[in-house]
Amino acid sequence: AAPAPTGSLTGSGLPPPRTRIFKIIVIGDSGVGKTCLTYHFCAGKFPEKTEATIGVDFRERLVEIDGEKIKIQLWDTAGQERFRKSMVQHYYRNVHAVVFVYDITNAASFRSLPAWIEECRQHALGSEVPRILVGNKCDLRDSVQVWTDVAQQFADAHSMPLFETSAKNPNGPGDSNHGNSDHVEAIFMTVAHKLKSQKPLVLSQPLLDTGNNSLGQHPPSDKVGLAQGVA
Ligand SMILES: Nc1nc2c(ncn2[C@@H]2O[C@H](COP(=O)(O)OP(=O)(O)OP(=O)(O)O)[C@@H](O)[C@H]2O)c(=O)[nH]1
């Protein structure tokens, strides 16, 4: 009798399933909280200490959506121009979605958004690439400089959904003061749901790669409801 198939074939005779990867770049001025937001989503907590990102860091997390394992890869880009120069063209390669971040307590970071949008345009990001706008640091509502209605107008004008959140205190249980902020978790999962419903297989790698990364543990539950705003 012929020997049983070995190697990459599974018992069913099919090749092992592959994990889709969604590359999401996170862009905005230095200090708005890009590192904290991406760390929060991938490691499940606020980092104790951050330093300015040099070039790019990337973090990833394996999630399951409708029974399919998907690797969400977050590219945390440097906000400071001097730390971006040599890397910028790499950010934009094979991007599936863009997250623009400003700091609700820093009007200048909001005024910079058109320049970040323009940078995307210059790197030929098509209109099929979903974009979202995130106002971070909602735990500091007393120091707000960018009001929700102004941000919403901007988001509408650029056909982006707006989320306001806090990487530090994303409206967890007991946080009654910041009832309007979105969960960091829900924001990135919303983007992933949107991509899953929209994208054919673009990048993949064997499922055997578990998606663990240097940040270690994922939060106990990957299950969230869809946040509002992504059509
Ligand atoms: N209160 C508060 N502070 C935050 C929040 N997110 C980030 N920070 C603080 O803001 C500072 C900058 O955060 P980072 O995440 O390093 O900012 P970044 O956008 O990655 O900055 P670059 O790497 O220079 O582009 C740090 O001191 C964080 O602790 C938040 O939601 N609330």
Short mmCIF file of C-alpha atoms and ligand atoms in Angstrom, two decimals:
data_model
loop_
_atom_site.label_atom_id
_atom_site.label_comp_id
_atom_site.label_asym_id
_atom_site.label_seq_id
_atom_site.Cartn_x
_atom_site.Cartn_y
_atom_site.Cartn_z
CA ALA A 1 0.00 0.00 0.00
CA ALA A 2 1.09 3.56 -0.61
CA PRO A 3 2.57 5.30 2.45
CA ALA A 4 0.35 7.76 4.29
CA PRO A 5 0.90 11.35 3.24
CA THR A 6 3.29 13.30 5.45
CA GLY A 7 4.73 16.81 5.61
CA SER A 8 2.43 19.71 4.96
CA LEU A 9 -0.70 17.69 4.33
CA THR A 10 -3.13 17.21 7.15
CA GLY A 11 -4.98 13.98 7.91
CA SER A 12 -7.75 15.11 5.58
CA GLY A 13 -5.27 15.39 2.72
CA LEU A 14 -5.65 19.17 2.66
CA PRO A 15 -2.80 21.62 3.24
CA PRO A 16 -2.88 23.21 6.71
CA PRO A 17 -5.08 26.33 6.94
CA ARG A 18 -3.25 29.61 6.76
CA THR A 19 -3.65 32.64 8.94
CA ARG A 20 -4.55 35.91 7.33
CA ILE A 21 -2.52 38.92 8.42
CA PHE A 22 -4.00 42.40 8.56
CA LYS A 23 -1.39 45.14 8.58
CA ILE A 24 -2.74 48.28 10.24
CA ILE A 25 -0.56 51.37 10.50
CA VAL A 26 -1.04 53.81 13.35
CA ILE A 27 -0.11 57.39 12.53
CA GLY A 28 -0.12 60.76 14.29
CA ASP A 29 2.00 63.36 16.07
CA SER A 30 4.58 62.40 18.64
CA GLY A 31 3.12 61.92 22.10
CA VAL A 32 -0.51 61.31 21.10
CA GLY A 33 -0.32 57.76 22.47
CA LYS A 34 0.25 55.48 19.47
CA THR A 35 2.60 53.23 21.41
CA CYS A 36 0.22 53.06 24.37
CA LEU A 37 -2.78 52.24 22.18
CA THR A 38 -1.04 49.49 20.23
CA TYR A 39 0.51 48.08 23.38
CA HIS A 40 -2.85 48.11 25.10
CA PHE A 41 -4.47 46.16 22.31
CA CYS A 42 -1.68 43.59 22.01
CA ALA A 43 -0.62 43.21 25.63
CA GLY A 44 -3.90 44.11 27.34
CA LYS A 45 -2.56 46.90 29.53
CA PHE A 46 -1.12 50.40 29.61
CA PRO A 47 2.68 50.34 29.36
CA GLU A 48 4.48 51.50 32.49
CA LYS A 49 6.88 53.65 30.54
CA THR A 50 7.26 54.64 26.89
CA GLU A 51 9.93 56.40 24.92
CA ALA A 52 9.62 58.10 21.57
CA THR A 53 9.36 55.49 18.85
CA ILE A 54 12.31 55.41 16.50
CA GLY A 55 11.42 54.29 13.00
CA VAL A 56 8.66 51.78 13.66
CA ASP A 57 7.69 49.13 16.18
CA PHE A 58 5.29 46.46 15.37
CA ARG A 59 3.09 44.49 17.63
CA GLU A 60 0.72 41.71 16.78
CA ARG A 61 -2.07 39.72 18.21
CA LEU A 62 -3.87 36.65 17.03
CA VAL A 63 -7.64 36.94 17.24
CA GLU A 64 -10.50 34.77 16.14
CA ILE A 65 -13.31 36.27 14.10
CA ASP A 66 -16.24 34.10 13.06
CA GLY A 67 -14.15 30.99 13.61
CA GLU A 68 -11.19 32.23 11.56
CA LYS A 69 -7.83 32.98 13.16
CA ILE A 70 -6.51 36.34 12.04
CA LYS A 71 -3.27 38.01 12.93
CA ILE A 72 -3.64 41.72 13.54
CA GLN A 73 -0.32 43.42 12.99
CA LEU A 74 -0.14 46.96 14.31
CA TRP A 75 2.63 49.17 13.00
CA ASP A 76 3.38 51.82 15.59
CA THR A 77 5.07 54.55 13.60
CA ALA A 78 7.30 57.31 14.95
CA GLY A 79 5.58 60.68 15.29
CA GLN A 80 8.81 62.66 15.26
CA GLU A 81 9.93 63.57 11.79
CA ARG A 82 13.60 62.90 12.50
CA PHE A 83 12.74 59.31 13.49
CA ARG A 84 10.56 58.67 10.45
CA LYS A 85 12.56 59.72 7.45
CA SER A 86 14.32 56.52 6.53
CA MET A 87 11.34 54.29 7.29
CA VAL A 88 8.35 55.99 5.82
CA GLN A 89 8.15 54.05 2.57
CA HIS A 90 8.14 50.76 4.50
CA TYR A 91 5.11 51.76 6.56
CA TYR A 92 2.90 52.05 3.56
CA ARG A 93 3.73 48.82 1.81
CA ASN A 94 0.84 46.33 1.77
CA VAL A 95 -1.20 48.34 4.26
CA HIS A 96 -4.73 47.11 4.91
CA ALA A 97 -5.96 49.93 7.14
CA VAL A 98 -4.82 53.22 8.65
CA VAL A 99 -5.55 54.54 12.13
CA PHE A 100 -4.97 58.29 12.56
CA VAL A 101 -4.50 59.33 16.18
CA TYR A 102 -4.68 62.75 17.81
CA ASP A 103 -4.64 63.74 21.48
CA ILE A 104 -7.90 65.37 22.63
CA THR A 105 -5.87 67.54 25.03
CA ASN A 106 -3.56 68.82 22.30
CA ALA A 107 -5.10 70.94 19.55
CA ALA A 108 -1.86 70.96 17.56
CA SER A 109 -2.03 67.19 17.19
CA PHE A 110 -5.50 67.60 15.69
CA ARG A 111 -4.34 70.37 13.35
CA SER A 112 -1.62 68.03 12.07
CA LEU A 113 -4.15 65.51 10.76
CA PRO A 114 -4.38 66.97 7.24
CA ALA A 115 -0.61 66.57 6.89
CA TRP A 116 -0.83 62.92 7.93
CA ILE A 117 -3.67 62.34 5.49
CA GLU A 118 -1.60 63.99 2.79
CA GLU A 119 1.33 61.72 3.57
CA CYS A 120 -0.94 58.72 3.02
CA ARG A 121 -2.13 60.18 -0.25
CA GLN A 122 1.44 60.67 -1.40
CA HIS A 123 2.11 57.02 -0.73
CA ALA A 124 -0.72 56.06 -3.04
CA LEU A 125 -3.05 54.57 -0.47
CA GLY A 126 -6.24 53.84 -2.34
CA SER A 127 -9.74 54.67 -1.19
CA GLU A 128 -10.38 50.95 -0.61
CA VAL A 129 -8.03 51.09 2.41
CA PRO A 130 -10.21 51.77 5.47
CA ARG A 131 -9.19 54.70 7.66
CA ILE A 132 -10.37 55.58 11.11
CA LEU A 133 -9.79 58.54 13.39
CA VAL A 134 -9.01 58.08 17.07
CA GLY A 135 -9.00 60.86 19.66
CA ASN A 136 -6.91 59.53 22.55
CA LYS A 137 -6.49 60.52 26.22
CA CYS A 138 -10.20 60.79 27.02
CA ASP A 139 -9.34 60.18 30.66
CA LEU A 140 -8.10 63.80 30.65
CA ARG A 141 -11.48 65.33 29.77
CA ASP A 142 -10.81 68.30 32.04
CA SER A 143 -8.01 69.38 29.72
CA VAL A 144 -9.86 68.89 26.47
CA GLN A 145 -8.83 71.11 23.57
CA VAL A 146 -10.47 69.19 20.74
CA TRP A 147 -14.22 68.89 21.23
CA THR A 148 -16.08 65.91 19.91
CA ASP A 149 -18.30 67.88 17.54
CA VAL A 150 -15.30 69.51 15.87
CA ALA A 151 -13.55 66.16 15.52
CA GLN A 152 -16.74 64.58 14.20
CA GLN A 153 -17.05 67.25 11.52
CA PHE A 154 -13.48 66.58 10.44
CA ALA A 155 -14.08 62.83 10.41
CA ASP A 156 -17.26 63.25 8.36
CA ALA A 157 -15.47 65.50 5.88
CA HIS A 158 -12.89 62.76 5.36
CA SER A 159 -15.36 59.87 5.43
CA MET A 160 -13.78 58.31 8.49
CA PRO A 161 -15.48 56.96 11.59
CA LEU A 162 -14.39 58.73 14.77
CA PHE A 163 -13.62 57.00 18.05
CA GLU A 164 -12.65 58.68 21.28
CA THR A 165 -10.80 56.57 23.78
CA SER A 166 -8.11 56.36 26.41
CA ALA A 167 -5.20 53.98 26.21
CA LYS A 168 -4.80 54.56 29.93
CA ASN A 169 -8.32 54.07 31.16
CA PRO A 170 -10.47 52.85 28.29
CA ASN A 171 -13.81 53.09 30.05
CA GLY A 172 -13.34 49.99 32.07
CA PRO A 173 -15.81 48.87 34.72
CA GLY A 174 -16.17 51.48 37.40
CA ASP A 175 -15.06 54.29 35.15
CA SER A 176 -18.22 56.30 35.39
CA ASN A 177 -16.61 59.63 34.48
CA HIS A 178 -15.77 58.84 30.91
CA GLY A 179 -18.90 57.18 29.71
CA ASN A 180 -18.52 58.25 26.11
CA SER A 181 -15.15 56.71 25.39
CA ASP A 182 -14.71 53.59 23.29
CA HIS A 183 -12.75 50.54 24.27
CA VAL A 184 -9.33 50.28 22.63
CA GLU A 185 -10.16 46.63 22.10
CA ALA A 186 -13.36 47.39 20.23
CA ILE A 187 -11.70 49.95 17.99
CA PHE A 188 -9.08 47.61 16.55
CA MET A 189 -11.50 44.70 16.43
CA THR A 190 -13.90 46.83 14.45
CA VAL A 191 -11.19 47.48 11.89
CA ALA A 192 -10.41 43.76 11.75
CA HIS A 193 -14.09 42.86 11.25
CA LYS A 194 -14.28 45.41 8.47
CA LEU A 195 -11.19 43.98 6.79
CA LYS A 196 -12.38 40.43 7.17
CA SER A 197 -15.65 41.18 5.47
CA GLN A 198 -13.93 43.08 2.70
CA LYS A 199 -10.55 41.60 1.87
CA PRO A 200 -9.52 38.53 -0.04
CA LEU A 201 -6.46 36.65 1.19
CA VAL A 202 -3.58 39.06 0.87
CA LEU A 203 -0.77 37.97 3.11
CA SER A 204 -0.65 34.67 4.87
CA GLN A 205 1.58 32.39 6.79
CA PRO A 206 1.23 28.88 8.24
CA LEU A 207 -1.18 28.60 11.13
CA LEU A 208 1.53 26.84 13.07
CA ASP A 209 3.01 30.25 13.79
CA THR A 210 1.02 31.12 16.90
CA GLY A 211 1.38 34.85 16.56
CA ASN A 212 3.05 35.27 19.93
CA ASN A 213 5.21 38.31 20.17
CA SER A 214 7.56 39.99 22.52
CA LEU A 215 4.69 41.58 24.39
CA GLY A 216 3.55 38.25 25.69
CA GLN A 217 0.04 37.61 26.93
CA HIS A 218 -3.16 38.65 25.30
CA PRO A 219 -6.05 39.82 27.37
CA PRO A 220 -8.14 36.96 28.65
CA SER A 221 -10.99 37.54 26.28
CA ASP A 222 -10.69 38.36 22.62
CA LYS A 223 -14.43 38.61 22.26
CA VAL A 224 -15.88 42.05 21.86
CA GLY A 225 -18.92 43.49 20.25
CA LEU A 226 -18.47 45.66 17.22
CA ALA A 227 -17.87 49.27 18.03
CA GLN A 228 -19.99 51.70 16.14
CA GLY A 229 -18.99 53.62 13.12
CA VAL A 230 -17.46 51.35 10.49
CA ALA A 231 -19.94 50.78 7.73
N1 LIG B 1 -3.45 60.30 30.45
C1 LIG B 1 -3.10 59.58 29.38
N2 LIG B 1 -1.84 59.55 28.98
C2 LIG B 1 -1.54 58.82 27.88
C3 LIG B 1 -2.52 58.09 27.16
N3 LIG B 1 -1.91 57.48 26.11
C4 LIG B 1 -0.62 57.81 26.19
N4 LIG B 1 -0.38 58.61 27.24
C5 LIG B 1 0.91 59.19 27.65
O1 LIG B 1 1.34 60.04 26.58
C6 LIG B 1 2.76 59.95 26.44
C7 LIG B 1 3.13 59.57 25.03
O2 LIG B 1 2.62 58.27 24.74
P1 LIG B 1 3.21 57.37 23.56
O3 LIG B 1 2.32 56.19 23.42
O4 LIG B 1 4.66 57.11 23.77
O5 LIG B 1 3.07 58.37 22.32
P2 LIG B 1 3.43 58.12 20.78
O6 LIG B 1 2.32 58.69 19.98
O7 LIG B 1 3.74 56.67 20.56
O8 LIG B 1 4.77 59.00 20.58
P3 LIG B 1 5.97 58.82 19.49
O9 LIG B 1 6.53 57.46 19.65
O10 LIG B 1 6.96 59.91 19.84
O11 LIG B 1 5.36 59.06 18.13
C8 LIG B 1 3.23 58.93 27.48
O12 LIG B 1 3.68 59.65 28.63
C9 LIG B 1 1.99 58.14 27.82
O13 LIG B 1 2.01 57.66 29.15
C10 LIG B 1 -3.87 58.15 27.64
O14 LIG B 1 -4.82 57.56 27.09
N5 LIG B 1 -4.11 58.91 28.74
#
